[in-house]
Amino acid sequence: MSGFTLKNISGTRSSFLDNIQRNIRYLSINSRKFDDKLIKQSKAIGASEANENSLYNMHNQGTPYSGYDIGKKEFICYYEKSYATRRDFLRKFAMNGEVEHVLEVIADEAIIYDDNNFFAYPNTRNLKSVLKQEKAKEVVDDLNEAFKKVYFSFGFNCGHDAWHYLKKLLIDGFLAFEIIYDGEGSDDAKNILGFKELDPTSLEPEYRKDEEDNEYRVWIQYRGDNEKQRELLDGNLIYISWARGGFISRLSYVERLVRSFNMLRTMENSRIIWNVINSQYRMKILVPIGTQSEVKARTRLSELRGMYKEDITINDASGEITINGQPNFSFAKTYVIPTKVGEQTEISSFAPEGYDISNTDALKYFWMRFIVETKVPNNRFSMSLEGASATQNFGAEGASREEMRFSYFINRIRSIFQELLLKPTWIQFCLKHPEFLKDQ
């Protein structure tokens, strides 16, 4: 795979490392030692190595290096060349009211703030039991302090940015942030200063080795661009992906909703157009043209055809209906048609012919299909299909299978999103307690 190759550091590469704080370099290299040992001891060919053209590689990520089947498996959107275009489509698609409502329900379930504006805390309940008694309290206190520094550095203590980032993950499928430290060059970093959001499509991972044959991961940003290209150690980056490399999955949550929502929207539009067309009172007037030439008659017919043409469109974003480009339309229409038969004008009314699709029962099926695809329980929607308000049972004894599956789904989302806080919290803690760097 392009980028997943092991390279020795040349003179130009060492200057890049010289600008990185010394302990961050050590942290990035040390975090790879366990996987590096596994790679060296491995005797078999991994699934991704052996199946270059299989479903493991369905998004054309190329032939990965031998460690791709070991350890963390982020899906790298850099190798999905069509992703940037798909992301633009998904962002516009997510602005539809029904889809936006589903995203907000999921975000509300996954991100729940307490009175102190915290939606998460480090779970240290069982930590003291595995630590030496004389250091247990210090370690737990420093871990909690590290978490607060990271939480405040993100600005999550004021506002609800975490809620928006979760929605963005559900839509885009990827999040990336640079971790910014104090200190510079040979100095040791002591604290995380803040975070900068990055475009995931600009980041390409690469594995290298230093002079001591230690392997570490580098992220190349905007490779090949003389002005924009940057290189970041793995300790300088948070990279989260909805999909997992080596597994069959969609790139984002919203992608699963496209088909069912488009079918529902088509069925709705057909009912709207049918009602608009059939709401007009139509009058037909037959006007005798006598002995006019065929050429004049054809010309007149072309004029009438243009006059009575009806082009109906529905704007999916605003719901606005236009007929021949005009938002307002008349509920009565007169058709004047020339005829060679007869001596006097005939006036009559008529109705358009076609299937009667005024019944909206069919919409219930497609609406239920959409709800199934969302994984959101039906009672989370404010109204049921029959028009009555949906009710909820909050007791454990009243929990349905649907609610239980939804809770499992929310927990899976939280397990992905927690990396946003987990990685920098551990790094911040290790900056104060470097003896824990070797712990995985």
XYZ file of C-alpha atoms in Angstrom:
440
model
C 0.000 0.000 0.000
C 1.245 3.446 -0.820
C 2.326 4.970 2.459
C 2.327 1.698 4.407
C 6.006 0.974 3.765
C 8.941 0.813 6.162
C 11.578 3.430 5.447
C 14.820 4.368 7.111
C 15.083 8.002 8.129
C 17.246 10.068 5.782
C 18.905 13.372 6.582
C 15.830 15.334 5.570
C 13.579 13.176 7.725
C 15.714 13.686 10.851
C 15.140 17.433 10.653
C 11.419 16.703 10.919
C 11.985 14.749 14.140
C 14.240 17.461 15.523
C 11.217 19.748 15.698
C 9.240 17.242 17.778
C 9.481 17.293 21.579
C 11.827 14.547 22.805
C 9.346 12.700 25.011
C 6.657 12.807 22.295
C 9.112 11.112 19.927
C 9.783 8.465 22.564
C 6.067 8.041 23.235
C 5.256 7.550 19.530
C 8.068 5.023 19.060
C 7.369 3.128 22.282
C 3.656 2.790 21.509
C 4.587 0.754 18.422
C 7.056 -1.650 20.064
C 4.436 -4.203 21.105
C 2.968 -4.467 17.588
C 6.465 -4.486 16.095
C 7.380 -7.482 18.229
C 4.215 -9.294 17.129
C 5.022 -8.601 13.480
C 8.538 -9.978 13.814
C 7.310 -13.104 15.609
C 4.410 -13.723 13.205
C 4.848 -16.657 10.804
C 1.556 -16.526 8.870
C 0.137 -14.316 6.107
C -2.594 -11.978 7.346
C -6.064 -11.830 5.814
C -5.481 -8.381 4.334
C -2.076 -9.363 2.955
C -3.418 -12.458 1.193
C -6.660 -10.945 -0.098
C -5.599 -7.872 -2.019
C -8.692 -7.967 -4.236
C -11.137 -9.477 -1.748
C -13.917 -7.870 0.276
C -11.328 -7.062 2.938
C -10.059 -4.534 0.430
C -13.403 -3.465 -1.018
C -12.514 0.243 -0.823
C -9.225 -0.135 -2.766
C -6.852 0.554 0.072
C -4.093 -1.349 -1.729
C -1.793 -4.013 -0.303
C -1.194 -3.158 3.359
C 2.019 -3.779 5.203
C 2.321 -6.906 7.340
C 1.147 -5.222 10.542
C -2.198 -4.137 9.149
C -3.853 -7.288 10.532
C -2.438 -6.640 14.013
C -3.679 -4.047 16.473
C -5.779 -0.981 15.649
C -7.528 -0.923 12.294
C -8.654 2.564 11.411
C -10.106 2.889 7.940
C -7.972 5.449 6.091
C -10.186 7.649 3.928
C -7.121 9.014 2.081
C -7.102 5.856 -0.059
C -10.792 6.135 -0.948
C -10.412 8.671 -3.749
C -14.154 9.229 -4.173
C -14.701 9.905 -0.480
C -14.421 13.720 -0.669
C -17.269 13.830 -3.208
C -19.348 11.349 -1.197
C -18.801 13.402 1.941
C -20.207 16.520 0.269
C -23.270 14.528 -0.788
C -23.744 13.049 2.707
C -23.532 16.482 4.328
C -26.273 17.814 2.060
C -28.316 14.645 2.511
C -28.085 14.973 6.314
C -29.834 18.357 6.109
C -33.146 16.657 5.288
C -35.477 17.084 8.249
C -36.156 13.374 8.804
C -32.450 12.467 8.689
C -31.485 15.410 10.884
C -34.059 14.335 13.477
C -32.580 10.812 13.583
C -29.041 12.177 13.999
C -30.155 14.419 16.850
C -31.916 11.528 18.614
C -28.737 9.419 18.442
C -26.517 12.324 19.527
C -28.861 13.083 22.431
C -28.648 9.461 23.568
C -24.862 9.183 23.221
C -23.866 12.592 24.627
C -25.630 13.316 27.928
C -24.339 16.261 29.930
C -24.537 16.528 33.702
C -24.946 19.739 35.697
C -21.204 20.461 35.340
C -21.387 20.146 31.544
C -19.443 16.855 31.552
C -20.643 14.022 29.335
C -17.887 11.573 30.335
C -15.583 10.720 33.242
C -12.650 8.299 33.501
C -13.698 5.032 35.146
C -11.142 4.539 37.928
C -13.263 2.466 40.301
C -11.198 -0.697 39.925
C -7.866 0.981 39.262
C -6.692 1.221 42.873
C -6.958 -2.553 43.305
C -4.235 -3.189 40.694
C -1.861 -0.422 41.833
C 0.587 -0.307 44.696
C -1.150 1.122 47.733
C 1.342 3.937 48.266
C 0.893 5.231 44.692
C -2.750 4.376 44.020
C -4.242 7.677 45.171
C -1.608 9.732 43.343
C -2.104 7.849 40.080
C -5.908 8.085 40.207
C -5.810 11.792 41.063
C -3.333 12.533 38.265
C -5.408 10.523 35.804
C -8.515 12.516 36.691
C -6.518 15.736 36.414
C -5.197 14.702 32.993
C -8.740 14.035 31.825
C -9.905 17.465 32.987
C -7.028 19.173 31.163
C -7.942 17.397 27.938
C -11.659 18.086 28.408
C -11.023 21.778 29.014
C -8.521 21.983 26.139
C -11.235 20.775 23.767
C -13.567 23.409 25.222
C -16.168 20.768 26.063
C -16.771 22.353 29.476
C -18.523 25.292 27.810
C -20.995 24.749 25.015
C -21.922 21.454 23.363
C -19.198 20.951 20.760
C -18.918 17.241 21.640
C -22.549 16.791 20.567
C -21.765 18.408 17.212
C -18.590 16.357 16.740
C -20.575 13.168 17.284
C -23.091 14.256 14.648
C -20.192 15.006 12.326
C -18.787 11.506 12.904
C -22.176 9.977 12.073
C -22.348 11.987 8.841
C -18.731 12.100 7.639
C -17.520 8.862 9.199
C -14.139 10.378 10.150
C -12.665 12.852 12.656
C -9.051 13.985 12.927
C -7.331 16.367 15.373
C -3.779 17.511 15.924
C -2.616 17.356 19.545
C -0.685 20.548 20.315
C 1.926 20.419 23.115
C 4.070 22.937 24.904
C 7.880 22.711 24.659
C 9.907 22.484 21.455
C 12.771 20.492 19.950
C 14.933 18.786 22.581
C 12.680 20.029 25.383
C 10.173 17.700 26.943
C 6.484 18.442 26.512
C 4.715 18.800 29.849
C 1.160 19.580 28.877
C -1.325 19.422 26.046
C -2.179 22.972 25.074
C -5.072 22.317 22.729
C -6.368 20.610 19.620
C -6.730 21.580 15.978
C -9.301 19.888 13.743
C -7.838 18.493 10.510
C -9.293 17.258 7.240
C -9.095 13.424 7.396
C -8.805 13.196 3.593
C -5.457 15.000 3.750
C -3.809 12.457 6.082
C -1.832 9.427 4.890
C -0.134 7.066 7.387
C 3.393 5.801 6.869
C 5.546 3.487 8.943
C 9.248 4.264 9.377
C 12.288 3.137 11.354
C 14.789 5.255 13.197
C 18.563 4.691 13.498
C 17.985 2.128 16.264
C 15.563 0.148 14.092
C 12.569 1.246 16.199
C 9.378 1.432 14.186
C 6.993 4.362 14.483
C 4.043 5.755 12.566
C 4.026 9.099 10.790
C 1.056 10.885 9.229
C 1.789 12.777 6.020
C -0.593 15.671 5.437
C -1.147 16.922 1.869
C 1.584 14.691 0.452
C 3.228 16.196 -2.623
C 2.086 19.752 -1.963
C 5.230 21.869 -1.559
C 3.423 24.499 0.500
C 1.017 22.413 2.559
C 2.840 19.131 3.199
C 3.337 18.421 6.904
C 4.524 15.390 8.873
C 3.046 14.442 12.246
C 3.981 11.672 14.628
C 1.226 9.355 15.791
C 1.482 10.983 19.203
C 0.475 14.278 17.599
C -2.739 12.989 16.041
C -6.177 11.667 16.933
C -7.781 9.773 14.045
C -11.260 8.244 14.396
C -13.115 6.270 11.721
C -16.633 4.811 11.699
C -15.559 1.949 9.435
C -12.823 -0.456 10.452
C -10.067 -1.576 8.128
C -10.344 -5.245 7.206
C -14.076 -5.392 7.964
C -17.092 -4.994 5.690
C -18.792 -1.749 6.620
C -20.166 1.503 5.293
C -17.938 4.537 5.652
C -20.458 6.422 7.793
C -23.750 5.876 9.585
C -25.722 8.194 7.286
C -24.851 6.137 4.182
C -27.194 3.372 5.325
C -30.167 5.766 5.225
C -29.807 6.980 1.627
C -31.733 4.219 -0.161
C -34.726 3.964 2.194
C -35.041 7.740 2.520
C -34.954 8.314 -1.246
C -37.668 5.705 -1.769
C -39.800 7.334 0.934
C -39.274 10.768 -0.605
C -40.232 9.462 -4.078
C -43.457 7.996 -2.735
C -44.288 11.236 -0.921
C -43.592 13.340 -4.003
C -45.812 11.144 -6.172
C -48.738 11.768 -3.803
C -48.063 15.505 -3.711
C -47.877 15.783 -7.499
C -51.049 13.709 -7.922
C -52.950 15.984 -5.550
C -51.620 19.130 -7.204
C -52.605 17.947 -10.676
C -56.048 16.770 -9.578
C -56.795 19.906 -7.562
C -57.196 21.996 -10.731
C -60.544 22.496 -12.449
C -59.960 22.033 -16.157
C -62.128 23.472 -18.933
C -61.720 22.431 -22.564
C -62.763 24.761 -25.411
C -62.816 23.397 -28.975
C -62.457 26.214 -31.505
C -63.246 25.420 -35.196
C -60.438 26.587 -37.525
C -62.285 25.866 -40.747
C -60.113 25.681 -43.868
C -56.822 26.943 -42.451
C -53.735 25.438 -44.091
C -51.948 22.547 -42.423
C -48.863 24.706 -41.818
C -50.849 27.363 -39.946
C -52.716 24.698 -38.004
C -49.425 23.030 -36.916
C -48.004 26.403 -35.885
C -51.084 27.136 -33.832
C -50.956 23.699 -32.218
C -47.286 24.236 -31.249
C -48.203 27.523 -29.610
C -51.010 25.880 -27.675
C -48.767 22.988 -26.652
C -46.261 25.418 -25.158
C -49.044 27.361 -23.498
C -50.608 24.326 -21.766
C -47.418 22.441 -20.888
C -47.146 21.673 -17.154
C -43.709 21.046 -15.633
C -44.096 20.276 -11.913
C -41.031 20.133 -9.632
C -40.596 19.749 -5.858
C -37.612 21.214 -4.029
C -36.475 18.525 -1.569
C -34.702 21.070 0.643
C -37.504 23.617 1.042
C -40.544 21.500 0.070
C -41.564 24.221 -2.393
C -43.651 23.146 -5.398
C -43.266 24.986 -8.684
C -45.286 24.642 -11.884
C -43.488 25.909 -14.978
C -41.015 27.638 -12.687
C -43.677 29.549 -10.735
C -44.368 28.862 -7.031
C -48.002 29.950 -7.358
C -50.432 28.146 -9.603
C -54.057 28.553 -10.544
C -56.639 26.074 -9.342
C -58.581 26.549 -12.580
C -57.228 26.133 -16.092
C -58.721 26.616 -19.560
C -57.539 24.691 -22.642
C -58.345 26.177 -26.081
C -57.972 23.528 -28.805
C -58.476 24.107 -32.555
C -60.589 21.645 -34.530
C -61.602 21.394 -38.199
C -64.898 19.740 -37.292
C -67.952 21.739 -36.313
C -69.188 25.273 -36.825
C -69.473 26.586 -33.268
C -67.325 26.625 -30.159
C -67.790 23.741 -27.724
C -67.118 24.190 -23.999
C -66.826 21.281 -21.549
C -64.909 20.242 -18.421
C -62.694 17.190 -18.031
C -60.540 15.472 -15.415
C -57.028 14.022 -15.909
C -56.883 10.266 -16.246
C -54.485 7.957 -14.417
C -54.112 5.762 -11.353
C -55.593 7.062 -8.130
C -52.662 7.455 -5.731
C -54.346 9.751 -3.248
C -54.246 6.969 -0.638
C -51.245 7.377 1.680
C -51.305 3.895 3.261
C -48.352 2.833 1.107
C -46.258 5.543 2.729
C -46.505 3.713 6.055
C -44.514 0.781 4.687
C -41.698 2.990 3.366
C -41.698 5.057 6.552
C -41.292 1.868 8.603
C -38.487 0.746 6.290
C -36.736 4.039 6.945
C -37.173 3.656 10.733
C -35.729 0.124 10.594
C -32.647 1.405 8.764
C -32.091 4.140 11.367
C -31.873 1.624 14.266
C -33.864 4.178 16.305
C -36.887 2.708 18.134
C -40.244 3.728 16.727
C -41.325 5.297 20.037
C -38.472 7.844 19.766
C -40.438 9.578 17.037
C -42.970 12.094 18.324
C -45.918 10.646 16.394
C -46.878 7.103 15.495
C -48.148 6.091 12.053
C -51.719 6.265 13.279
C -51.250 9.905 14.321
C -51.293 9.383 18.106
C -48.392 10.434 20.296
C -45.896 7.667 20.947
C -45.444 6.538 24.559
C -42.323 5.291 26.315
C -41.764 2.870 29.181
C -38.816 3.917 31.331
C -38.809 0.953 33.671
C -36.337 -1.887 33.097
C -39.167 -4.423 33.167
C -40.828 -2.610 30.256
C -37.740 -2.415 28.048
C -38.392 -3.934 24.648
C -35.935 -5.817 22.472
C -35.890 -2.788 20.200
C -34.793 -0.538 23.072
C -32.124 -3.015 24.145
C -30.684 -3.227 20.625
C -30.675 0.564 20.465
C -28.753 0.776 23.748
C -26.161 -1.660 22.364
C -25.905 0.501 19.246
C -25.361 3.647 21.349
C -22.644 1.858 23.351
C -20.846 0.923 20.116
C -20.952 4.553 19.017
C -19.555 5.655 22.380
C -16.735 3.112 22.106
C -15.701 4.725 18.805
C -16.116 8.300 19.994
C -14.275 7.748 23.295
C -10.944 7.736 21.435
C -11.371 11.498 21.136
C -10.700 11.762 24.887
C -9.001 8.467 25.711
C -5.804 8.865 23.681
C -4.944 12.452 24.706
C -5.857 11.706 28.354
C -3.410 8.802 28.443
C -0.722 10.919 26.752
C -1.250 13.785 29.209
C -0.994 11.325 32.100
C 2.184 9.740 30.676
C 3.823 13.156 30.308
C 3.757 13.347 34.107
C 4.327 9.625 34.692
C 6.645 8.430 31.893
C 7.108 5.111 33.718
C 3.651 4.122 32.405
C 4.590 4.611 28.739
C 5.264 0.907 28.254
C 1.777 -0.034 29.471
C -0.668 -0.725 26.663
